[in-house]
Amino acid sequence: MTSVEQQRTRARRADSLRRALNEEAALRRVATLIAREAAPGAVLEAITLEASELFAPAAIQLARYERDGSATILAGSAADRRDGASSSALDVSRVLAAVADSGRAARTEEVTARVQSTGPGSAVGVPIVVDRATWGALLAVSTDCGAPAANAEARLVEFAELAANAVSNAQARNALRTVADLQRSLRRVATLVAQGAEPKAVFVAVAEEAARVLAVGAVSLVRYDPHTGMFTKIYGTHGERASVPDDGQWSLEHCPEGALIQATGLPVRIDDWTSIPGPVAARHREDGFGQGVAAPIVLDGVIWGHIAAFGEADEVLTPGSEDRLADFTNLVATAIANAKTRDQLRSLAESQGAALRRVATLVGQQASPSTIFNAVAAEASRALAVEHVNVVRYEEDGSATVVGATESSRFGRAATAACVAVVKEVRRTGSAARVDGSTDGASSVAAELGSAIAAPIAVEGATWGAIVVLSADALPPGTRTRLTDFTHLVASSISNVHARDKLIASRARIVTAGDETRRRIERNIHDGIQQRVVALGLNLRALREQFSLPDAMGLALDDVEEALEGLLAEIRDFSRGLHPTLLSRGGLGPSLRALARRSPVPVTLEVAAGMRPPAPIEIAAYYVVSEALANVAKHAHASSVTVTVSVDTTAVMAAVADDGVGGAALRESSGLIGLVDRVEALHGTLELASPPGRGTTISIMLPLEPNVSKERVLPGGSVTGGRGNLEVDL
Amino acid sequence: MRLSCLIVDDSEEFRTSASRLLSAQGMTIAGCAASGEEALRMAASLRPDVALVDVELGDEDGIELAAQLAESAAATAVILISIRDREELSELIRGSPARGFLRKDALDASCIAQLLGREPSS
């Protein structure tokens, strides 16, 4: 080898080495850019620039293949801008097509050999392969004569790989960002849902977020009514451009994505609207919309509606857009379900609140238990939208008493069977129970008021009773839960009634026990001491008859007899104050007439007592008149007093009115206050009217126990009658 | 002729002392009964001139018994007796076919005769 050749060889080697070093440096620079997550555009630009310097004078171009098979030059100088390169564009497109077709490197020579074309330029292209698909191509285009270096492809491939790397990195980042975006959006909506936002607010948020995530302008939230077959637009993000305004309606056949969803129940995608008939699709096209995706909103297993997103006419919605949309629909469904539950709860709470206030008012007004329990039944009927409601109390003997009922409740045999069964079950388990006529086996039960649901009323930790809902038809689902809720709330009122009843009952017991003690003492005195003193007197007189005694002794015994008489009189007075014996033997009429006769102030007595009330009530009435007459005698300075007493099936009324000085009051010290206790213990009322100078009137009302007219269910027998107490043998 | 009487009272102590006094005062004690049933039976068989009937005959109603005795075949004359005042019982006694009322401690043969419209026997 000559020194010149050697020099040339050295120079070539040096060139080649330099080029290789330059190339390596260029690739390293690009790789650094990619590693720094530079924007893909910048990376591709850098690749083109670096390659241009290394391949100069050839021009480098980077192209991306589009869906329609065309290619877009993303970076690099367009070859046709260079002088004398008029044909290079043709070369470039031929090479691009060849690369796209084969997925391998291509150069002009090969291409032009088949396509009759010659030109001064030439081009070499290598594919940029991303995810095993030919994403684009990197080209070296020569504007002057001469083919590119033989190893041009191999060198370009390195840059193409870097480009592919950059693109695929960017795509991965994009995908990641999309997922993160979606999660953020979903979280925003989920927060709204969790905060209990109104469904409309959630709908709007969902539409806006979905539009953002899918990067489309048009997202619609649509409700479907299966009964009418109509869709209703709830909200759309695209305002004026929407083919249907908010709240607007259109039919199934005019909503292709809705029809598809109704048919499949799955997310759907419509890429081509050109052949879809109907005015909505026509508007869609006219308004410049393109591809659409939609996903169903499923509520309680039923398609409630859907969300649809539409791209612009020239936009491609990324694959999986419909699935991302579906992620939102779950949130929408949750929001709607929550709102429904909340609305139900609110309306239940509101109606129950009002119901409770009304019941509590009755309790506060000291209404009779039957009034309160009938009201509870009526309120339960209203709150639960059921017609027949019974309020049942469990008795200690194992039976149950219907203490309240709705007006419509009729204790027919069938109703009683269902009612008894469910009431039994509640007592056994202490929790809500349901009995359906159909499961009972008795067809008569199913025929009339077949279903019964009952929930326990817990008072002081025990099952006090139950509220029973009866219906001829199956009761709607959720009735049991709502009845349980209602019963919980109303239990406090019933607890109050129960406590008041207990108090009244205990006062009544005290009064009755007192009466009983006095009656017993009176009886003991009558049968014991009194008889013995009488016998003593008779014996003494018998002795005086049998033996003639000295006068002095006779006189002395006269004194003893007199003392005995005095003793007897004292005992009589004492025992008369203890208990009105005549009352228990003769009733109010005779005993009051006896009272009237003993009164120092003349009494006009009017007693209308057809039947004898229960003893405690009779005694109370007697004592009130007795005490009132005593007061008249002591304080009234009256010239006359009128006593009127009437007894009917519902109550005993009594009034004592004098024409005295008035001004009497129910003071602690007065004997009247004890009467108030006695009267109230019997659920009665006592009123005192005593204006100064205009006499005094004391009047009482003592109700006869409502359970006096109790009706009992005979085993296997039917019961007539309505709302009175009813006992059920369990 | 001595008046014969039937004493109807649930208190044995009273029956004993009343018998003693009335017989000491010259009456014949035909018998003593502690219940209404006994009284009706004895009145029918013994035919006393008068039955002294306690208004409160235990749990029985002396006034009711008085009516039964008066309406019985023997048509026994009845005088109601009680430990209580007449005034206290007047509402109950009113309308009774009894010939009269005597407080137990005021029991006296001459009073009985008077109520029956007879002259005292001694």
Coordinates of N, CA, C and O in Angstrom, one line a residue, chain A residues 522-523 525-528 530-532 534-536 538-539 541-543 545-546 565 568 572-573 575-576 579 581-582 585-586 589-591 593-594 597-598, chain B residues 9-11 13-14 16-18 20-21 24-25 54-62 83-85 87-92 94 103-108:
Chain A
E522 N -113.8 -1.0 108.6 CA -115.2 -0.7 109.0 C -115.9 -2.0 109.3 O -116.7 -2.2 110.2
R523 N -115.6 -3.0 108.4 CA -116.3 -4.3 108.5 C -115.9 -5.0 109.8 O -116.7 -5.6 110.5
I525 N -114.8 -3.6 112.5 CA -115.5 -2.9 113.7 C -116.9 -3.4 113.8 O -117.4 -3.7 114.9
H526 N -117.6 -3.4 112.6 CA -119.0 -3.7 112.6 C -119.2 -5.2 113.1 O -120.0 -5.4 114.0
D527 N -118.4 -6.1 112.6 CA -118.6 -7.5 113.0 C -118.0 -7.8 114.4 O -118.3 -8.8 115.0
G528 N -117.0 -7.0 114.8 CA -116.3 -7.3 116.0 C -116.7 -6.4 117.2 O -117.8 -6.7 117.8
Q530 N -118.3 -3.6 117.6 CA -119.6 -3.1 117.7 C -120.6 -4.2 118.2 O -121.4 -4.0 119.1
Q531 N -120.5 -5.4 117.6 CA -121.3 -6.5 118.0 C -121.2 -6.8 119.5 O -122.1 -7.1 120.2
R532 N -119.9 -6.8 119.9 CA -119.6 -7.2 121.3 C -120.1 -6.2 122.3 O -120.7 -6.5 123.3
V534 N -122.7 -4.2 121.7 CA -124.1 -4.4 121.7 C -124.5 -5.6 122.5 O -125.4 -5.5 123.4
A535 N -123.8 -6.7 122.3 CA -124.1 -7.9 123.1 C -123.9 -7.6 124.6 O -124.7 -8.1 125.4
L536 N -122.9 -6.9 124.9 CA -122.6 -6.5 126.3 C -123.8 -5.8 126.9 O -124.3 -6.1 128.0
L538 N -126.9 -5.8 125.8 CA -128.1 -6.7 125.9 C -128.0 -7.6 127.1 O -129.0 -7.8 127.8
N539 N -126.8 -8.1 127.3 CA -126.5 -9.0 128.4 C -126.8 -8.3 129.7 O -127.4 -8.8 130.6
R541 N -128.7 -5.8 130.2 CA -130.2 -5.6 130.4 C -130.9 -6.9 130.8 O -131.8 -6.9 131.6
A542 N -130.4 -8.0 130.2 CA -131.0 -9.3 130.5 C -130.8 -9.6 132.0 O -131.7 -10.0 132.7
L543 N -129.6 -9.3 132.4 CA -129.3 -9.5 133.9 C -130.3 -8.7 134.7 O -130.8 -9.2 135.7
E545 N -133.2 -7.8 134.0 CA -134.5 -8.3 133.9 C -134.6 -9.6 134.8 O -135.6 -9.8 135.5
Q546 N -133.5 -10.3 134.8 CA -133.6 -11.6 135.5 C -133.5 -11.5 137.0 O -134.0 -12.2 137.8
E565 N -124.1 3.1 125.6 CA -124.8 3.7 124.5 C -123.9 4.8 123.9 O -123.8 4.9 122.6
L568 N -121.2 3.1 121.9 CA -121.8 2.6 120.6 C -121.9 3.8 119.6 O -121.6 3.6 118.4
R572 N -120.2 4.1 116.0 CA -121.0 4.3 114.8 C -120.6 5.5 114.0 O -120.4 5.3 112.7
D573 N -120.3 6.6 114.6 CA -119.9 7.8 113.9 C -118.5 7.5 113.3 O -118.3 7.9 112.1
S575 N -117.2 4.6 112.4 CA -117.2 3.7 111.3 C -117.9 4.2 110.1 O -117.6 3.8 108.9
R576 N -118.9 5.1 110.3 CA -119.6 5.7 109.2 C -118.7 6.5 108.3 O -118.8 6.5 107.1
H579 N -116.2 4.2 105.7 CA -116.6 3.6 104.4 C -118.2 3.7 104.3 O -118.9 3.4 105.2
T581 N -121.0 2.2 103.7 CA -121.6 0.9 103.6 C -122.8 0.8 102.7 O -123.0 0.0 101.9
L582 N -123.6 1.9 102.9 CA -124.8 1.9 102.2 C -124.6 2.0 100.7 O -125.4 1.5 99.9
R585 N -124.0 -1.4 99.3 CA -125.3 -2.2 99.3 C -126.4 -1.6 98.4 O -127.1 -2.3 97.8
G586 N -126.4 -0.3 98.4 CA -127.6 0.3 97.7 C -127.3 1.2 96.5 O -128.2 1.6 95.7
G589 N -127.8 6.2 94.4 CA -129.1 6.9 94.7 C -129.3 6.9 96.2 O -129.4 8.0 96.8
P590 N -129.5 5.7 96.8 CA -129.8 5.7 98.3 C -128.7 6.3 99.1 O -129.1 7.1 100.0
S591 N -127.4 6.1 98.8 CA -126.4 6.7 99.7 C -126.3 8.2 99.6 O -126.1 8.9 100.5
R593 N -129.0 10.1 98.8 CA -130.1 10.6 99.5 C -129.9 10.6 101.0 O -130.3 11.6 101.7
A594 N -129.2 9.6 101.5 CA -128.9 9.6 102.9 C -128.0 10.8 103.3 O -128.2 11.5 104.3
R597 N -129.9 14.0 103.3 CA -130.8 14.2 104.5 C -129.9 14.7 105.6 O -130.4 15.4 106.5
R598 N -128.7 14.2 105.7 CA -127.9 14.6 106.8 C -127.3 16.0 106.7 O -126.8 16.6 107.6
Chain B
D9 N -129.5 -13.8 112.6 CA -128.3 -12.9 112.6 C -127.1 -13.8 112.4 O -127.1 -14.9 112.9
D10 N -126.1 -13.3 111.8 CA -124.9 -14.1 111.5 C -123.9 -14.0 112.7 O -122.9 -14.8 112.7
S11 N -124.2 -13.2 113.7 CA -123.3 -13.1 114.8 C -123.8 -14.0 116.0 O -124.9 -13.7 116.5
E13 N -122.7 -14.3 118.9 CA -122.7 -13.5 120.2 C -124.0 -12.7 120.3 O -124.6 -12.7 121.4
F14 N -124.4 -12.1 119.2 CA -125.7 -11.4 119.3 C -126.9 -12.3 119.5 O -127.8 -12.0 120.3
T16 N -127.0 -15.1 121.0 CA -127.0 -15.5 122.4 C -127.6 -14.4 123.3 O -128.5 -14.7 124.1
S17 N -127.0 -13.3 123.2 CA -127.4 -12.2 124.2 C -128.8 -11.7 123.9 O -129.6 -11.4 124.8
A18 N -129.2 -11.7 122.6 CA -130.6 -11.2 122.3 C -131.6 -12.3 122.8 O -132.6 -11.9 123.4
R20 N -131.2 -14.2 125.3 CA -131.2 -14.1 126.8 C -132.1 -12.9 127.2 O -133.0 -13.1 128.0
L21 N -131.9 -11.8 126.6 CA -132.7 -10.6 126.9 C -134.2 -10.8 126.7 O -135.0 -10.6 127.5
A24 N -135.8 -13.2 128.9 CA -135.9 -12.6 130.2 C -137.1 -11.6 130.2 O -137.7 -11.4 131.2
Q25 N -137.3 -11.1 129.0 CA -138.4 -10.1 128.9 C -139.8 -10.8 128.6 O -140.7 -10.1 128.3
D54 N -131.5 -9.3 110.7 CA -130.4 -8.4 110.6 C -130.3 -7.9 109.2 O -130.4 -8.7 108.2
V55 N -130.2 -6.6 109.0 CA -130.1 -6.0 107.7 C -128.9 -6.5 107.0 O -128.9 -6.8 105.8
E56 N -127.8 -6.5 107.7 CA -126.5 -7.0 107.0 C -126.2 -8.4 107.5 O -125.5 -8.6 108.5
L57 N -126.8 -9.4 106.8 CA -126.7 -10.8 107.3 C -125.5 -11.4 106.6 O -125.6 -12.1 105.6
G58 N -124.3 -11.0 107.1 CA -123.1 -11.5 106.5 C -123.1 -10.9 105.1 O -123.2 -9.7 104.9
D59 N -122.9 -11.8 104.1 CA -122.9 -11.3 102.7 C -124.3 -11.3 102.1 O -124.5 -10.8 101.0
E60 N -125.3 -11.8 102.9 CA -126.7 -11.8 102.4 C -127.4 -10.5 102.7 O -127.0 -9.7 103.5
D61 N -128.4 -10.3 101.9 CA -129.2 -9.0 102.1 C -130.4 -9.3 103.0 O -131.4 -10.0 102.6
G62 N -130.4 -8.8 104.2 CA -131.5 -9.0 105.2 C -132.8 -8.4 104.7 O -133.9 -8.9 105.0
I83 N -127.1 -2.8 113.6 CA -126.3 -2.1 114.5 C -126.2 -0.6 114.1 O -125.8 0.3 114.9
R84 N -126.6 -0.3 112.9 CA -126.6 1.1 112.4 C -127.9 1.8 112.7 O -128.9 1.2 113.0
D85 N -127.8 3.1 112.5 CA -128.9 4.0 112.7 C -130.0 3.7 111.7 O -129.7 3.4 110.5
E87 N -131.7 6.0 110.3 CA -131.6 7.0 109.3 C -130.6 6.6 108.2 O -130.8 6.8 107.0
E88 N -129.5 5.9 108.7 CA -128.5 5.5 107.7 C -129.0 4.5 106.7 O -128.6 4.4 105.6
L89 N -130.0 3.8 107.2 CA -130.5 2.7 106.4 C -131.8 2.9 105.7 O -132.4 2.1 105.0
S90 N -132.4 4.1 106.0 CA -133.7 4.4 105.6 C -134.0 4.2 104.2 O -135.0 3.7 103.7
E91 N -133.0 4.6 103.3 CA -133.1 4.4 101.9 C -133.3 3.0 101.5 O -134.0 2.7 100.5
L92 N -132.7 2.1 102.3 CA -132.8 0.7 101.9 C -134.1 0.1 102.5 O -134.7 -0.8 101.8
R94 N -136.8 1.6 103.0 CA -138.1 2.1 102.4 C -138.7 1.1 101.4 O -138.0 0.6 100.6
R103 N -132.9 -0.7 116.3 CA -131.4 -0.8 116.4 C -131.1 -1.9 117.4 O -131.8 -2.1 118.4
K104 N -130.1 -2.6 117.2 CA -129.8 -3.8 118.0 C -129.7 -3.5 119.5 O -130.1 -4.3 120.3
D105 N -129.0 -2.4 119.8 CA -128.8 -2.1 121.2 C -130.1 -1.7 121.9 O -130.2 -1.6 123.1
A106 N -131.1 -1.3 121.0 CA -132.4 -0.9 121.6 C -133.4 -2.0 121.5 O -134.6 -1.8 121.7
L107 N -132.9 -3.2 121.3 CA -133.8 -4.4 121.2 C -134.6 -4.5 122.6 O -134.0 -4.4 123.6
D108 N -135.9 -4.7 122.4 CA -136.7 -4.8 123.6 C -138.1 -5.4 123.3 O -138.7 -5.2 122.2

